[in-house]
Amino acid sequence: DARVTQTPRHKVTEMGQEVTMRCQPILGHNTVFWYRQTMMQGLELLAYFRNRAPLDDSGMPKDRFSAEMPDATLATLKIQPSEPRDSAVYFCASARGTGFFSGANVLTFGAGSRLTVL
Amino acid sequence: LAKTTQPISMDSYEGQEVNITCSHNNIATNDYITWYQQFPSQGPRFIIQGYKTKVTNEVASLFIPADRKSSTLSLPRVSLSDTAVYYCLVRDGSNTGKLIFGQGTTLQVKP
């Protein structure tokens, strides 16, 4: 089965440090999503890309979070500086989107990156 | 922004049918409703997708009324391995087109 690969699976860091999470979407999927999951907030959409272009990143704290797709095989989510409240599981998902308002609802998720900021 | 509402938790016994309803206002008029299943330490996994009326696959059925303001996931004859969190996913009907997850329903299947 095709998979979305995320690294690292686990990350423990100290407050103020930079954290970079990486995602390899499924080959041929042109839509990539970053979600954050916490017990309190559930699954929150941070950002998503279509054909490597950012379509929406309104869910991200702009002052510390940034998301990019350097190429079709790599998406990155960076936090600088990290804070304890950023502790969560970060999921990347990809989909084959056929249009902006239709399709692309069948997301394949990676296993997640569990981030702990001390 | 679209808001989805699901029961926080449900209990069932093996062999029973389980129905989980998600309410969603301001859903995009031309988009599908999708349901996902999530086990601990894993990402959500696609179960079923529908636009209106009823859809059935080998895992579940999905019922969507004509007004599309809700949807019901039906799991026939659940087993212990169906214990998981179930999410509905809809696209916001505003111009953002964002995909919004519900808060999830934790289903506990008992022997």
PDB file of C-alpha atoms in Angstrom:
ATOM      1  CA  ASP A   1       0.000   0.000   0.000  1.00  0.00           C
ATOM      2  CA  ALA A   2       1.145   3.534  -0.741  1.00  0.00           C
ATOM      3  CA  ARG A   3       1.993   5.432   2.407  1.00  0.00           C
ATOM      4  CA  VAL A   4       2.568   8.930   3.670  1.00  0.00           C
ATOM      5  CA  THR A   5       5.903   8.974   5.461  1.00  0.00           C
ATOM      6  CA  GLN A   6       6.555  11.344   8.334  1.00  0.00           C
ATOM      7  CA  THR A   7       9.765  12.008  10.222  1.00  0.00           C
ATOM      8  CA  PRO A   8      10.620  12.117  13.028  1.00  0.00           C
ATOM      9  CA  ARG A   9       8.082   9.884  14.728  1.00  0.00           C
ATOM     10  CA  HIS A  10       8.981  11.302  18.115  1.00  0.00           C
ATOM     11  CA  LYS A  11      10.747  14.499  19.090  1.00  0.00           C
ATOM     12  CA  VAL A  12      11.541  15.852  22.524  1.00  0.00           C
ATOM     13  CA  THR A  13      13.049  19.305  22.638  1.00  0.00           C
ATOM     14  CA  GLU A  14      13.436  22.265  24.910  1.00  0.00           C
ATOM     15  CA  MET A  15      11.512  25.472  24.699  1.00  0.00           C
ATOM     16  CA  GLY A  16      13.047  27.900  22.248  1.00  0.00           C
ATOM     17  CA  GLN A  17      14.557  25.262  19.981  1.00  0.00           C
ATOM     18  CA  GLU A  18      13.742  24.941  16.291  1.00  0.00           C
ATOM     19  CA  VAL A  19      11.754  21.894  15.228  1.00  0.00           C
ATOM     20  CA  THR A  20      11.371  20.666  11.660  1.00  0.00           C
ATOM     21  CA  MET A  21       8.949  17.923  10.703  1.00  0.00           C
ATOM     22  CA  ARG A  22       9.030  16.320   7.282  1.00  0.00           C
ATOM     23  CA  CYS A  23       6.491  14.547   5.176  1.00  0.00           C
ATOM     24  CA  GLN A  24       6.710  12.543   1.977  1.00  0.00           C
ATOM     25  CA  PRO A  25       3.258  12.452   0.365  1.00  0.00           C
ATOM     26  CA  ILE A  26       2.028   9.602  -1.786  1.00  0.00           C
ATOM     27  CA  LEU A  27       3.375   9.785  -5.316  1.00  0.00           C
ATOM     28  CA  GLY A  28       0.770  11.362  -7.555  1.00  0.00           C
ATOM     29  CA  HIS A  29      -1.117  13.111  -4.757  1.00  0.00           C
ATOM     30  CA  ASN A  30      -1.213  16.832  -5.400  1.00  0.00           C
ATOM     31  CA  THR A  31      -2.798  18.036  -2.156  1.00  0.00           C
ATOM     32  CA  VAL A  32      -0.936  17.991   1.161  1.00  0.00           C
ATOM     33  CA  PHE A  33      -2.327  18.843   4.570  1.00  0.00           C
ATOM     34  CA  TRP A  34      -0.794  19.477   7.984  1.00  0.00           C
ATOM     35  CA  TYR A  35      -3.015  18.759  10.998  1.00  0.00           C
ATOM     36  CA  ARG A  36      -2.263  19.035  14.687  1.00  0.00           C
ATOM     37  CA  GLN A  37      -3.962  16.801  17.229  1.00  0.00           C
ATOM     38  CA  THR A  38      -4.305  17.457  20.940  1.00  0.00           C
ATOM     39  CA  MET A  39      -6.686  16.123  23.538  1.00  0.00           C
ATOM     40  CA  MET A  40      -8.225  19.531  24.042  1.00  0.00           C
ATOM     41  CA  GLN A  41      -8.574  20.733  20.444  1.00  0.00           C
ATOM     42  CA  GLY A  42      -8.820  17.510  18.477  1.00  0.00           C
ATOM     43  CA  LEU A  43      -7.648  17.613  14.853  1.00  0.00           C
ATOM     44  CA  GLU A  44      -6.879  21.145  13.759  1.00  0.00           C
ATOM     45  CA  LEU A  45      -5.977  22.058  10.203  1.00  0.00           C
ATOM     46  CA  LEU A  46      -2.776  24.080  10.174  1.00  0.00           C
ATOM     47  CA  ALA A  47      -2.123  24.445   6.463  1.00  0.00           C
ATOM     48  CA  TYR A  48      -2.622  22.813   3.119  1.00  0.00           C
ATOM     49  CA  PHE A  49      -1.072  22.888  -0.317  1.00  0.00           C
ATOM     50  CA  ARG A  50      -2.323  22.162  -3.805  1.00  0.00           C
ATOM     51  CA  ASN A  51       0.282  21.461  -6.487  1.00  0.00           C
ATOM     52  CA  ARG A  52       2.897  22.721  -3.989  1.00  0.00           C
ATOM     53  CA  ALA A  53       1.216  26.125  -3.656  1.00  0.00           C
ATOM     54  CA  PRO A  54      -0.061  27.094  -0.200  1.00  0.00           C
ATOM     55  CA  LEU A  55      -3.849  27.465  -0.297  1.00  0.00           C
ATOM     56  CA  ASP A  56      -4.523  28.177   3.337  1.00  0.00           C
ATOM     57  CA  ASP A  57      -2.350  28.512   6.396  1.00  0.00           C
ATOM     58  CA  SER A  58      -4.753  30.447   8.583  1.00  0.00           C
ATOM     59  CA  GLY A  59      -4.623  27.717  11.224  1.00  0.00           C
ATOM     60  CA  MET A  60      -0.957  28.311  11.954  1.00  0.00           C
ATOM     61  CA  PRO A  61       0.533  30.820  14.379  1.00  0.00           C
ATOM     62  CA  LYS A  62       2.347  32.851  11.767  1.00  0.00           C
ATOM     63  CA  ASP A  63       4.984  34.220  14.069  1.00  0.00           C
ATOM     64  CA  ARG A  64       6.502  30.822  14.813  1.00  0.00           C
ATOM     65  CA  PHE A  65       5.166  28.274  12.339  1.00  0.00           C
ATOM     66  CA  SER A  66       6.014  27.928   8.680  1.00  0.00           C
ATOM     67  CA  ALA A  67       5.071  25.292   6.107  1.00  0.00           C
ATOM     68  CA  GLU A  68       6.661  24.722   2.727  1.00  0.00           C
ATOM     69  CA  MET A  69       6.812  22.249  -0.133  1.00  0.00           C
ATOM     70  CA  PRO A  70      10.287  22.489  -1.640  1.00  0.00           C
ATOM     71  CA  ASP A  71       9.291  19.851  -4.196  1.00  0.00           C
ATOM     72  CA  ALA A  72       6.441  17.439  -4.886  1.00  0.00           C
ATOM     73  CA  THR A  73       7.984  14.735  -2.722  1.00  0.00           C
ATOM     74  CA  LEU A  74       8.622  16.781   0.418  1.00  0.00           C
ATOM     75  CA  ALA A  75       6.541  18.947   2.722  1.00  0.00           C
ATOM     76  CA  THR A  76       8.005  20.569   5.822  1.00  0.00           C
ATOM     77  CA  LEU A  77       6.531  22.117   8.937  1.00  0.00           C
ATOM     78  CA  LYS A  78       8.864  24.228  11.006  1.00  0.00           C
ATOM     79  CA  ILE A  79       8.389  25.716  14.454  1.00  0.00           C
ATOM     80  CA  GLN A  80      10.819  28.383  15.578  1.00  0.00           C
ATOM     81  CA  PRO A  81      10.979  28.990  18.474  1.00  0.00           C
ATOM     82  CA  SER A  82       9.068  26.086  19.951  1.00  0.00           C
ATOM     83  CA  GLU A  83       6.938  26.474  23.080  1.00  0.00           C
ATOM     84  CA  PRO A  84       5.461  23.909  25.503  1.00  0.00           C
ATOM     85  CA  ARG A  85       1.964  24.608  24.134  1.00  0.00           C
ATOM     86  CA  ASP A  86       3.149  23.267  20.761  1.00  0.00           C
ATOM     87  CA  SER A  87       3.343  19.776  22.261  1.00  0.00           C
ATOM     88  CA  ALA A  88       1.019  17.645  20.145  1.00  0.00           C
ATOM     89  CA  VAL A  89       0.921  15.025  17.419  1.00  0.00           C
ATOM     90  CA  TYR A  90       1.402  16.552  13.997  1.00  0.00           C
ATOM     91  CA  PHE A  91      -0.102  14.685  11.074  1.00  0.00           C
ATOM     92  CA  CYS A  92       0.614  15.071   7.420  1.00  0.00           C
ATOM     93  CA  ALA A  93      -1.954  13.816   4.928  1.00  0.00           C
ATOM     94  CA  SER A  94      -2.087  13.747   1.161  1.00  0.00           C
ATOM     95  CA  ALA A  95      -4.884  13.425  -1.373  1.00  0.00           C
ATOM     96  CA  ARG A  96      -5.481  13.432  -5.085  1.00  0.00           C
ATOM     97  CA  GLY A  97      -7.523  16.541  -5.646  1.00  0.00           C
ATOM     98  CA  THR A  98      -9.540  17.104  -8.772  1.00  0.00           C
ATOM     99  CA  GLY A  99     -10.663  20.609  -7.979  1.00  0.00           C
ATOM    100  CA  PHE A 100     -10.675  23.207  -5.265  1.00  0.00           C
ATOM    101  CA  PHE A 101     -14.170  22.578  -3.982  1.00  0.00           C
ATOM    102  CA  SER A 102     -14.662  18.984  -4.914  1.00  0.00           C
ATOM    103  CA  GLY A 103     -12.773  15.798  -4.520  1.00  0.00           C
ATOM    104  CA  ALA A 104      -9.626  15.640  -2.433  1.00  0.00           C
ATOM    105  CA  ASN A 105     -11.615  14.516   0.600  1.00  0.00           C
ATOM    106  CA  VAL A 106     -10.089  11.039   0.727  1.00  0.00           C
ATOM    107  CA  LEU A 107      -7.021  11.798   2.758  1.00  0.00           C
ATOM    108  CA  THR A 108      -4.244   9.342   3.486  1.00  0.00           C
ATOM    109  CA  PHE A 109      -2.582  10.178   6.764  1.00  0.00           C
ATOM    110  CA  GLY A 110       0.926   9.504   7.927  1.00  0.00           C
ATOM    111  CA  ALA A 111       1.636   7.957  11.314  1.00  0.00           C
ATOM    112  CA  GLY A 112       2.283  11.354  12.842  1.00  0.00           C
ATOM    113  CA  SER A 113       5.141  13.123  14.593  1.00  0.00           C
ATOM    114  CA  ARG A 114       4.726  13.323  18.352  1.00  0.00           C
ATOM    115  CA  LEU A 115       6.326  16.522  19.600  1.00  0.00           C
ATOM    116  CA  THR A 116       7.077  17.234  23.228  1.00  0.00           C
ATOM    117  CA  VAL A 117       8.427  20.657  24.124  1.00  0.00           C
ATOM    118  CA  LEU A 118       9.805  20.897  27.649  1.00  0.00           C
TER     119      LEU A 118
ATOM    120  CA  LEU B   1     -16.854  28.455   9.419  1.00  0.00           C
ATOM    121  CA  ALA B   2     -18.492  25.059   9.317  1.00  0.00           C
ATOM    122  CA  LYS B   3     -19.144  23.468  12.681  1.00  0.00           C
ATOM    123  CA  THR B   4     -19.538  19.744  13.167  1.00  0.00           C
ATOM    124  CA  THR B   5     -21.058  18.049  16.190  1.00  0.00           C
ATOM    125  CA  GLN B   6     -20.714  14.412  17.161  1.00  0.00           C
ATOM    126  CA  PRO B   7     -21.386  12.526  20.397  1.00  0.00           C
ATOM    127  CA  ILE B   8     -18.225  12.398  22.476  1.00  0.00           C
ATOM    128  CA  SER B   9     -18.505   8.697  23.230  1.00  0.00           C
ATOM    129  CA  MET B  10     -20.625   5.621  22.666  1.00  0.00           C
ATOM    130  CA  ASP B  11     -20.617   2.134  24.107  1.00  0.00           C
ATOM    131  CA  SER B  12     -21.735  -1.005  22.342  1.00  0.00           C
ATOM    132  CA  TYR B  13     -21.468  -4.777  22.545  1.00  0.00           C
ATOM    133  CA  GLU B  14     -20.039  -7.166  20.037  1.00  0.00           C
ATOM    134  CA  GLY B  15     -22.474  -8.081  17.286  1.00  0.00           C
ATOM    135  CA  GLN B  16     -24.594  -4.962  17.615  1.00  0.00           C
ATOM    136  CA  GLU B  17     -25.155  -2.307  14.978  1.00  0.00           C
ATOM    137  CA  VAL B  18     -23.742   1.100  15.857  1.00  0.00           C
ATOM    138  CA  ASN B  19     -24.947   4.394  14.408  1.00  0.00           C
ATOM    139  CA  ILE B  20     -22.923   7.581  14.866  1.00  0.00           C
ATOM    140  CA  THR B  21     -24.428  10.861  13.732  1.00  0.00           C
ATOM    141  CA  CYS B  22     -22.556  14.008  12.807  1.00  0.00           C
ATOM    142  CA  SER B  23     -24.322  17.342  12.485  1.00  0.00           C
ATOM    143  CA  HIS B  24     -22.730  19.814  10.081  1.00  0.00           C
ATOM    144  CA  ASN B  25     -24.063  23.238   9.211  1.00  0.00           C
ATOM    145  CA  ASN B  26     -22.646  25.459   6.477  1.00  0.00           C
ATOM    146  CA  ILE B  27     -21.334  22.472   4.582  1.00  0.00           C
ATOM    147  CA  ALA B  28     -20.158  23.159   1.044  1.00  0.00           C
ATOM    148  CA  THR B  29     -23.074  22.450  -1.303  1.00  0.00           C
ATOM    149  CA  ASN B  30     -21.076  20.526  -3.867  1.00  0.00           C
ATOM    150  CA  ASP B  31     -18.827  18.484  -1.664  1.00  0.00           C
ATOM    151  CA  TYR B  32     -18.733  15.065  -0.094  1.00  0.00           C
ATOM    152  CA  ILE B  33     -19.010  13.980   3.532  1.00  0.00           C
ATOM    153  CA  THR B  34     -16.282  11.657   4.625  1.00  0.00           C
ATOM    154  CA  TRP B  35     -15.753   9.511   7.708  1.00  0.00           C
ATOM    155  CA  TYR B  36     -12.514   8.345   9.250  1.00  0.00           C
ATOM    156  CA  GLN B  37     -11.447   5.861  11.904  1.00  0.00           C
ATOM    157  CA  GLN B  38      -8.493   6.389  14.209  1.00  0.00           C
ATOM    158  CA  PHE B  39      -6.734   3.899  16.459  1.00  0.00           C
ATOM    159  CA  PRO B  40      -4.300   4.962  19.192  1.00  0.00           C
ATOM    160  CA  SER B  41      -0.889   6.054  17.917  1.00  0.00           C
ATOM    161  CA  GLN B  42      -2.073   6.007  14.304  1.00  0.00           C
ATOM    162  CA  GLY B  43      -3.302   8.565  11.840  1.00  0.00           C
ATOM    163  CA  PRO B  44      -6.978   8.632  10.838  1.00  0.00           C
ATOM    164  CA  ARG B  45      -7.985   6.139   8.154  1.00  0.00           C
ATOM    165  CA  PHE B  46     -10.652   6.664   5.494  1.00  0.00           C
ATOM    166  CA  ILE B  47     -13.806   4.581   5.955  1.00  0.00           C
ATOM    167  CA  ILE B  48     -16.510   5.873   3.641  1.00  0.00           C
ATOM    168  CA  GLN B  49     -17.603   8.892   1.630  1.00  0.00           C
ATOM    169  CA  GLY B  50     -20.966  10.055   0.341  1.00  0.00           C
ATOM    170  CA  TYR B  51     -22.835  13.029  -1.126  1.00  0.00           C
ATOM    171  CA  LYS B  52     -26.482  12.203  -0.456  1.00  0.00           C
ATOM    172  CA  THR B  53     -28.875   9.352   0.320  1.00  0.00           C
ATOM    173  CA  LYS B  54     -27.091   6.117   1.167  1.00  0.00           C
ATOM    174  CA  VAL B  55     -23.694   4.665   0.429  1.00  0.00           C
ATOM    175  CA  THR B  56     -22.512   1.205   1.457  1.00  0.00           C
ATOM    176  CA  ASN B  57     -19.127  -0.475   1.255  1.00  0.00           C
ATOM    177  CA  GLU B  58     -17.614  -3.566   2.813  1.00  0.00           C
ATOM    178  CA  VAL B  59     -17.002  -1.774   6.096  1.00  0.00           C
ATOM    179  CA  ALA B  60     -19.918   0.586   6.747  1.00  0.00           C
ATOM    180  CA  SER B  61     -22.953   2.432   5.470  1.00  0.00           C
ATOM    181  CA  LEU B  62     -23.442   6.156   5.333  1.00  0.00           C
ATOM    182  CA  PHE B  63     -26.855   7.804   5.442  1.00  0.00           C
ATOM    183  CA  ILE B  64     -27.225  11.438   4.377  1.00  0.00           C
ATOM    184  CA  PRO B  65     -30.615  13.209   4.436  1.00  0.00           C
ATOM    185  CA  ALA B  66     -31.719  15.503   1.644  1.00  0.00           C
ATOM    186  CA  ASP B  67     -30.759  18.681   3.487  1.00  0.00           C
ATOM    187  CA  ARG B  68     -27.244  17.303   4.073  1.00  0.00           C
ATOM    188  CA  LYS B  69     -27.056  18.953   7.471  1.00  0.00           C
ATOM    189  CA  SER B  70     -26.168  15.665   9.100  1.00  0.00           C
ATOM    190  CA  SER B  71     -24.827  12.241   8.268  1.00  0.00           C
ATOM    191  CA  THR B  72     -24.961   8.905  10.053  1.00  0.00           C
ATOM    192  CA  LEU B  73     -22.238   6.312   9.951  1.00  0.00           C
ATOM    193  CA  SER B  74     -23.584   2.807  10.477  1.00  0.00           C
ATOM    194  CA  LEU B  75     -21.295  -0.029  11.517  1.00  0.00           C
ATOM    195  CA  PRO B  76     -23.006  -3.420  11.230  1.00  0.00           C
ATOM    196  CA  ARG B  77     -22.246  -6.107  13.826  1.00  0.00           C
ATOM    197  CA  VAL B  78     -19.301  -4.436  15.520  1.00  0.00           C
ATOM    198  CA  SER B  79     -16.419  -6.397  16.976  1.00  0.00           C
ATOM    199  CA  LEU B  80     -13.837  -5.539  19.621  1.00  0.00           C
ATOM    200  CA  SER B  81     -11.475  -4.363  16.881  1.00  0.00           C
ATOM    201  CA  ASP B  82     -13.922  -1.598  15.959  1.00  0.00           C
ATOM    202  CA  THR B  83     -13.070   0.182  19.207  1.00  0.00           C
ATOM    203  CA  ALA B  84     -11.664   3.456  17.934  1.00  0.00           C
ATOM    204  CA  VAL B  85     -12.407   7.142  17.458  1.00  0.00           C
ATOM    205  CA  TYR B  86     -14.637   8.011  14.500  1.00  0.00           C
ATOM    206  CA  TYR B  87     -14.558  11.398  12.798  1.00  0.00           C
ATOM    207  CA  CYS B  88     -16.706  13.053  10.187  1.00  0.00           C
ATOM    208  CA  LEU B  89     -14.963  15.384   7.761  1.00  0.00           C
ATOM    209  CA  VAL B  90     -16.697  18.089   5.775  1.00  0.00           C
ATOM    210  CA  ARG B  91     -15.584  21.016   3.698  1.00  0.00           C
ATOM    211  CA  ASP B  92     -16.497  24.432   4.971  1.00  0.00           C
ATOM    212  CA  GLY B  93     -19.124  26.175   2.858  1.00  0.00           C
ATOM    213  CA  SER B  94     -17.424  29.540   3.061  1.00  0.00           C
ATOM    214  CA  ASN B  95     -14.877  30.646   0.517  1.00  0.00           C
ATOM    215  CA  THR B  96     -12.058  29.054   2.488  1.00  0.00           C
ATOM    216  CA  GLY B  97     -12.997  25.536   1.444  1.00  0.00           C
ATOM    217  CA  LYS B  98     -11.196  24.180   4.480  1.00  0.00           C
ATOM    218  CA  LEU B  99     -11.635  20.546   5.508  1.00  0.00           C
ATOM    219  CA  ILE B 100     -13.030  20.487   9.049  1.00  0.00           C
ATOM    220  CA  PHE B 101     -12.921  17.441  11.300  1.00  0.00           C
ATOM    221  CA  GLY B 102     -15.545  16.845  13.939  1.00  0.00           C
ATOM    222  CA  GLN B 103     -14.383  16.373  17.516  1.00  0.00           C
ATOM    223  CA  GLY B 104     -14.639  12.630  17.153  1.00  0.00           C
ATOM    224  CA  THR B 105     -16.733   9.907  18.748  1.00  0.00           C
ATOM    225  CA  THR B 106     -14.939   7.351  20.887  1.00  0.00           C
ATOM    226  CA  LEU B 107     -16.623   3.999  20.342  1.00  0.00           C
ATOM    227  CA  GLN B 108     -15.992   1.350  22.983  1.00  0.00           C
ATOM    228  CA  VAL B 109     -17.072  -2.134  21.990  1.00  0.00           C
ATOM    229  CA  LYS B 110     -17.484  -4.528  24.888  1.00  0.00           C
ATOM    230  CA  PRO B 111     -17.475  -8.332  24.777  1.00  0.00           C
TER     231      PRO B 111
END
